[in-house]
């Protein structure tokens, strides 16, 4: 497969946004146009400057084909353990079903463990049935019920 991963850079932002936009749920939320670029830049700067965040980029032959956002969360539960949350998992549409996602998640887990994460957790939308099966194949268990509250709409 010849894959590598690295920390995202500001120059990657437009490709990252396009990856987030590539599925039907993402297309309903993301705005890959210039009106929102400042919001994306601001979010990227916050992520990039926080040592508990790692925005992973996966490349094949120097082409970005995947991404996920990793967040280390100190916790009092499990005797003061650290958790790692995996979010915004995306693989370029033309590279899906080629084990790229599996490789990326395994690298994410290894990264989390190297930072002391005892629990690796993620959420996926209930409508993403293939994603649910994918995560279950990788050993994740649907152990909790997740809730989200979207408190404000993004303003133009």
PDB file of C-alpha atoms in Angstrom:
ATOM      1  CA  UNK A   1       0.000   0.000   0.000  1.00  0.00           C
ATOM      2  CA  UNK A   2       2.949   2.353   0.589  1.00  0.00           C
ATOM      3  CA  UNK A   3       1.122   4.568   3.113  1.00  0.00           C
ATOM      4  CA  UNK A   4       2.509   7.114   5.533  1.00  0.00           C
ATOM      5  CA  UNK A   5       0.865   9.373   8.068  1.00  0.00           C
ATOM      6  CA  UNK A   6       1.857  12.783   9.296  1.00  0.00           C
ATOM      7  CA  UNK A   7       0.496  15.769  11.169  1.00  0.00           C
ATOM      8  CA  UNK A   8      -1.695  17.998   9.001  1.00  0.00           C
ATOM      9  CA  UNK A   9      -0.332  21.363   7.914  1.00  0.00           C
ATOM     10  CA  UNK A  10      -2.189  24.574   7.102  1.00  0.00           C
ATOM     11  CA  UNK A  11      -1.477  23.994   3.401  1.00  0.00           C
ATOM     12  CA  UNK A  12      -3.576  20.792   3.612  1.00  0.00           C
ATOM     13  CA  UNK A  13      -6.746  22.609   4.630  1.00  0.00           C
ATOM     14  CA  UNK A  14      -8.565  22.712   1.285  1.00  0.00           C
ATOM     15  CA  UNK A  15      -8.011  18.972   0.726  1.00  0.00           C
ATOM     16  CA  UNK A  16      -9.092  18.188   4.295  1.00  0.00           C
ATOM     17  CA  UNK A  17     -12.316  20.134   3.787  1.00  0.00           C
ATOM     18  CA  UNK A  18     -12.981  18.311   0.518  1.00  0.00           C
ATOM     19  CA  UNK A  19     -12.503  14.946   2.276  1.00  0.00           C
ATOM     20  CA  UNK A  20     -15.007  15.963   4.954  1.00  0.00           C
ATOM     21  CA  UNK A  21     -17.465  16.943   2.229  1.00  0.00           C
ATOM     22  CA  UNK A  22     -17.191  13.685   0.249  1.00  0.00           C
ATOM     23  CA  UNK A  23     -20.023  11.719   1.848  1.00  0.00           C
ATOM     24  CA  UNK A  24     -23.730  12.442   1.940  1.00  0.00           C
ATOM     25  CA  UNK A  25     -23.803  13.374   5.636  1.00  0.00           C
ATOM     26  CA  UNK A  26     -20.700  15.531   5.338  1.00  0.00           C
ATOM     27  CA  UNK A  27     -22.131  17.243   2.278  1.00  0.00           C
ATOM     28  CA  UNK A  28     -25.096  18.336   4.416  1.00  0.00           C
ATOM     29  CA  UNK A  29     -22.817  19.989   7.033  1.00  0.00           C
ATOM     30  CA  UNK A  30     -19.620  21.131   5.403  1.00  0.00           C
ATOM     31  CA  UNK A  31     -19.300  24.240   3.282  1.00  0.00           C
ATOM     32  CA  UNK A  32     -16.337  23.890   0.915  1.00  0.00           C
ATOM     33  CA  UNK A  33     -16.551  27.468  -0.316  1.00  0.00           C
ATOM     34  CA  UNK A  34     -14.690  30.658   0.378  1.00  0.00           C
ATOM     35  CA  UNK A  35     -17.403  32.095   2.652  1.00  0.00           C
ATOM     36  CA  UNK A  36     -16.400  29.680   5.425  1.00  0.00           C
ATOM     37  CA  UNK A  37     -12.644  29.466   4.847  1.00  0.00           C
ATOM     38  CA  UNK A  38     -11.870  31.787   7.778  1.00  0.00           C
ATOM     39  CA  UNK A  39     -13.866  29.535  10.142  1.00  0.00           C
ATOM     40  CA  UNK A  40     -11.954  26.487   8.906  1.00  0.00           C
ATOM     41  CA  UNK A  41      -8.629  28.320   9.262  1.00  0.00           C
ATOM     42  CA  UNK A  42      -9.492  29.389  12.797  1.00  0.00           C
ATOM     43  CA  UNK A  43     -10.497  25.834  13.751  1.00  0.00           C
ATOM     44  CA  UNK A  44      -7.324  24.440  12.213  1.00  0.00           C
ATOM     45  CA  UNK A  45      -5.184  26.883  14.210  1.00  0.00           C
ATOM     46  CA  UNK A  46      -6.909  25.864  17.457  1.00  0.00           C
ATOM     47  CA  UNK A  47      -6.373  22.168  16.689  1.00  0.00           C
ATOM     48  CA  UNK A  48      -2.792  22.654  15.546  1.00  0.00           C
ATOM     49  CA  UNK A  49      -1.763  24.688  18.584  1.00  0.00           C
ATOM     50  CA  UNK A  50      -3.215  22.287  21.174  1.00  0.00           C
ATOM     51  CA  UNK A  51      -0.838  19.440  22.123  1.00  0.00           C
ATOM     52  CA  UNK A  52      -3.817  17.196  22.967  1.00  0.00           C
ATOM     53  CA  UNK A  53      -4.933  17.264  19.328  1.00  0.00           C
ATOM     54  CA  UNK A  54      -3.378  15.506  16.367  1.00  0.00           C
ATOM     55  CA  UNK A  55      -4.933  15.982  12.953  1.00  0.00           C
ATOM     56  CA  UNK A  56      -3.651  12.981  11.022  1.00  0.00           C
ATOM     57  CA  UNK A  57      -3.181  12.974   7.270  1.00  0.00           C
ATOM     58  CA  UNK A  58      -2.618   9.725   5.370  1.00  0.00           C
ATOM     59  CA  UNK A  59      -0.684   9.888   2.129  1.00  0.00           C
ATOM     60  CA  UNK A  60      -0.008   7.430  -0.637  1.00  0.00           C
ATOM     61  CA  UNK A  61       2.736   8.434  -3.067  1.00  0.00           C
ATOM     62  CA  UNK A  62       2.622  11.994  -1.655  1.00  0.00           C
ATOM     63  CA  UNK A  63      -1.133  12.282  -2.336  1.00  0.00           C
ATOM     64  CA  UNK A  64      -3.452  12.876   0.622  1.00  0.00           C
ATOM     65  CA  UNK A  65      -6.004  10.067   0.724  1.00  0.00           C
ATOM     66  CA  UNK A  66      -7.263  10.059   4.309  1.00  0.00           C
ATOM     67  CA  UNK A  67      -7.598  11.940   7.558  1.00  0.00           C
ATOM     68  CA  UNK A  68      -8.769  11.591  11.127  1.00  0.00           C
ATOM     69  CA  UNK A  69      -8.732  13.892  14.131  1.00  0.00           C
ATOM     70  CA  UNK A  70      -7.309  12.456  17.351  1.00  0.00           C
ATOM     71  CA  UNK A  71      -7.921  14.081  20.732  1.00  0.00           C
ATOM     72  CA  UNK A  72      -6.330  13.029  24.007  1.00  0.00           C
ATOM     73  CA  UNK A  73      -8.704  13.462  26.933  1.00  0.00           C
ATOM     74  CA  UNK A  74      -7.447  13.264  30.526  1.00  0.00           C
ATOM     75  CA  UNK A  75     -10.124  11.682  32.682  1.00  0.00           C
ATOM     76  CA  UNK A  76     -10.859  10.882  36.303  1.00  0.00           C
ATOM     77  CA  UNK A  77     -12.612   7.666  35.281  1.00  0.00           C
ATOM     78  CA  UNK A  78     -10.733   4.403  35.008  1.00  0.00           C
ATOM     79  CA  UNK A  79      -8.432   5.560  37.817  1.00  0.00           C
ATOM     80  CA  UNK A  80      -7.411   8.801  36.137  1.00  0.00           C
ATOM     81  CA  UNK A  81      -6.690   7.309  32.736  1.00  0.00           C
ATOM     82  CA  UNK A  82      -6.301   9.078  29.414  1.00  0.00           C
ATOM     83  CA  UNK A  83      -8.751   8.468  26.577  1.00  0.00           C
ATOM     84  CA  UNK A  84      -8.300   9.167  22.921  1.00  0.00           C
ATOM     85  CA  UNK A  85     -11.267  10.231  20.802  1.00  0.00           C
ATOM     86  CA  UNK A  86     -11.138   9.506  17.062  1.00  0.00           C
ATOM     87  CA  UNK A  87     -13.234  11.889  14.967  1.00  0.00           C
ATOM     88  CA  UNK A  88     -13.716  13.001  11.356  1.00  0.00           C
ATOM     89  CA  UNK A  89     -12.481   9.754   9.814  1.00  0.00           C
ATOM     90  CA  UNK A  90     -12.420  10.063   6.038  1.00  0.00           C
ATOM     91  CA  UNK A  91     -10.817   8.190   3.164  1.00  0.00           C
ATOM     92  CA  UNK A  92     -10.775   9.526  -0.377  1.00  0.00           C
ATOM     93  CA  UNK A  93     -13.704   7.936  -2.198  1.00  0.00           C
ATOM     94  CA  UNK A  94     -11.546   6.287  -4.865  1.00  0.00           C
ATOM     95  CA  UNK A  95      -9.375   4.669  -2.163  1.00  0.00           C
ATOM     96  CA  UNK A  96     -12.164   3.127  -0.072  1.00  0.00           C
ATOM     97  CA  UNK A  97     -12.420  -0.645   0.346  1.00  0.00           C
ATOM     98  CA  UNK A  98      -8.641  -0.987  -0.072  1.00  0.00           C
ATOM     99  CA  UNK A  99      -7.781  -1.297   3.652  1.00  0.00           C
ATOM    100  CA  UNK A 100      -6.632   2.341   3.879  1.00  0.00           C
ATOM    101  CA  UNK A 101      -9.144   3.063   6.661  1.00  0.00           C
ATOM    102  CA  UNK A 102      -8.079  -0.035   8.571  1.00  0.00           C
ATOM    103  CA  UNK A 103      -4.423   0.992   8.304  1.00  0.00           C
ATOM    104  CA  UNK A 104      -5.248   4.543   9.412  1.00  0.00           C
ATOM    105  CA  UNK A 105      -7.264   3.449  12.459  1.00  0.00           C
ATOM    106  CA  UNK A 106      -4.521   1.020  13.505  1.00  0.00           C
ATOM    107  CA  UNK A 107      -1.977   3.845  13.250  1.00  0.00           C
ATOM    108  CA  UNK A 108      -4.307   6.091  15.264  1.00  0.00           C
ATOM    109  CA  UNK A 109      -4.599   3.437  17.980  1.00  0.00           C
ATOM    110  CA  UNK A 110      -0.821   3.040  18.091  1.00  0.00           C
ATOM    111  CA  UNK A 111      -0.442   6.816  18.328  1.00  0.00           C
ATOM    112  CA  UNK A 112      -2.938   6.970  21.207  1.00  0.00           C
ATOM    113  CA  UNK A 113      -1.256   4.145  23.069  1.00  0.00           C
ATOM    114  CA  UNK A 114       2.126   5.863  22.660  1.00  0.00           C
ATOM    115  CA  UNK A 115       0.594   8.893  24.403  1.00  0.00           C
ATOM    116  CA  UNK A 116      -0.732   6.768  27.279  1.00  0.00           C
ATOM    117  CA  UNK A 117      -4.329   6.366  26.135  1.00  0.00           C
ATOM    118  CA  UNK A 118      -6.010   3.497  27.973  1.00  0.00           C
ATOM    119  CA  UNK A 119      -9.349   3.837  26.176  1.00  0.00           C
ATOM    120  CA  UNK A 120      -9.707   4.512  22.451  1.00  0.00           C
ATOM    121  CA  UNK A 121     -13.197   5.733  21.618  1.00  0.00           C
ATOM    122  CA  UNK A 122     -15.110   7.041  18.652  1.00  0.00           C
ATOM    123  CA  UNK A 123     -18.594   7.785  17.495  1.00  0.00           C
ATOM    124  CA  UNK A 124     -20.182   7.318  14.124  1.00  0.00           C
ATOM    125  CA  UNK A 125     -23.586   8.371  12.886  1.00  0.00           C
ATOM    126  CA  UNK A 126     -26.197   5.609  13.199  1.00  0.00           C
ATOM    127  CA  UNK A 127     -26.956   6.096   9.488  1.00  0.00           C
ATOM    128  CA  UNK A 128     -23.426   4.958   8.597  1.00  0.00           C
ATOM    129  CA  UNK A 129     -24.151   1.230   8.707  1.00  0.00           C
ATOM    130  CA  UNK A 130     -21.007   0.281   6.782  1.00  0.00           C
ATOM    131  CA  UNK A 131     -18.895   2.378   9.192  1.00  0.00           C
ATOM    132  CA  UNK A 132     -20.436   0.611  12.173  1.00  0.00           C
ATOM    133  CA  UNK A 133     -19.542  -2.792  10.670  1.00  0.00           C
ATOM    134  CA  UNK A 134     -16.046  -1.505   9.852  1.00  0.00           C
ATOM    135  CA  UNK A 135     -15.359  -0.403  13.438  1.00  0.00           C
ATOM    136  CA  UNK A 136     -16.782  -3.635  14.833  1.00  0.00           C
ATOM    137  CA  UNK A 137     -14.415  -5.625  12.577  1.00  0.00           C
ATOM    138  CA  UNK A 138     -11.549  -3.634  14.103  1.00  0.00           C
ATOM    139  CA  UNK A 139     -12.609  -4.646  17.623  1.00  0.00           C
ATOM    140  CA  UNK A 140     -14.617  -1.606  18.710  1.00  0.00           C
ATOM    141  CA  UNK A 141     -17.762  -2.340  20.721  1.00  0.00           C
ATOM    142  CA  UNK A 142     -20.970  -0.310  20.708  1.00  0.00           C
ATOM    143  CA  UNK A 143     -20.881  -0.061  24.509  1.00  0.00           C
ATOM    144  CA  UNK A 144     -22.578   3.302  25.059  1.00  0.00           C
ATOM    145  CA  UNK A 145     -25.405   5.369  23.625  1.00  0.00           C
ATOM    146  CA  UNK A 146     -24.187   8.704  22.288  1.00  0.00           C
ATOM    147  CA  UNK A 147     -26.078  11.964  22.249  1.00  0.00           C
ATOM    148  CA  UNK A 148     -25.336  15.202  20.431  1.00  0.00           C
ATOM    149  CA  UNK A 149     -26.796  18.651  20.859  1.00  0.00           C
ATOM    150  CA  UNK A 150     -26.153  21.108  18.050  1.00  0.00           C
ATOM    151  CA  UNK A 151     -26.696  24.345  19.927  1.00  0.00           C
ATOM    152  CA  UNK A 152     -26.325  26.937  17.179  1.00  0.00           C
ATOM    153  CA  UNK A 153     -26.406  27.027  13.439  1.00  0.00           C
ATOM    154  CA  UNK A 154     -23.330  28.136  11.551  1.00  0.00           C
ATOM    155  CA  UNK A 155     -23.820  31.713  10.454  1.00  0.00           C
ATOM    156  CA  UNK A 156     -22.775  32.878   7.001  1.00  0.00           C
TER     157      UNK A 156
END
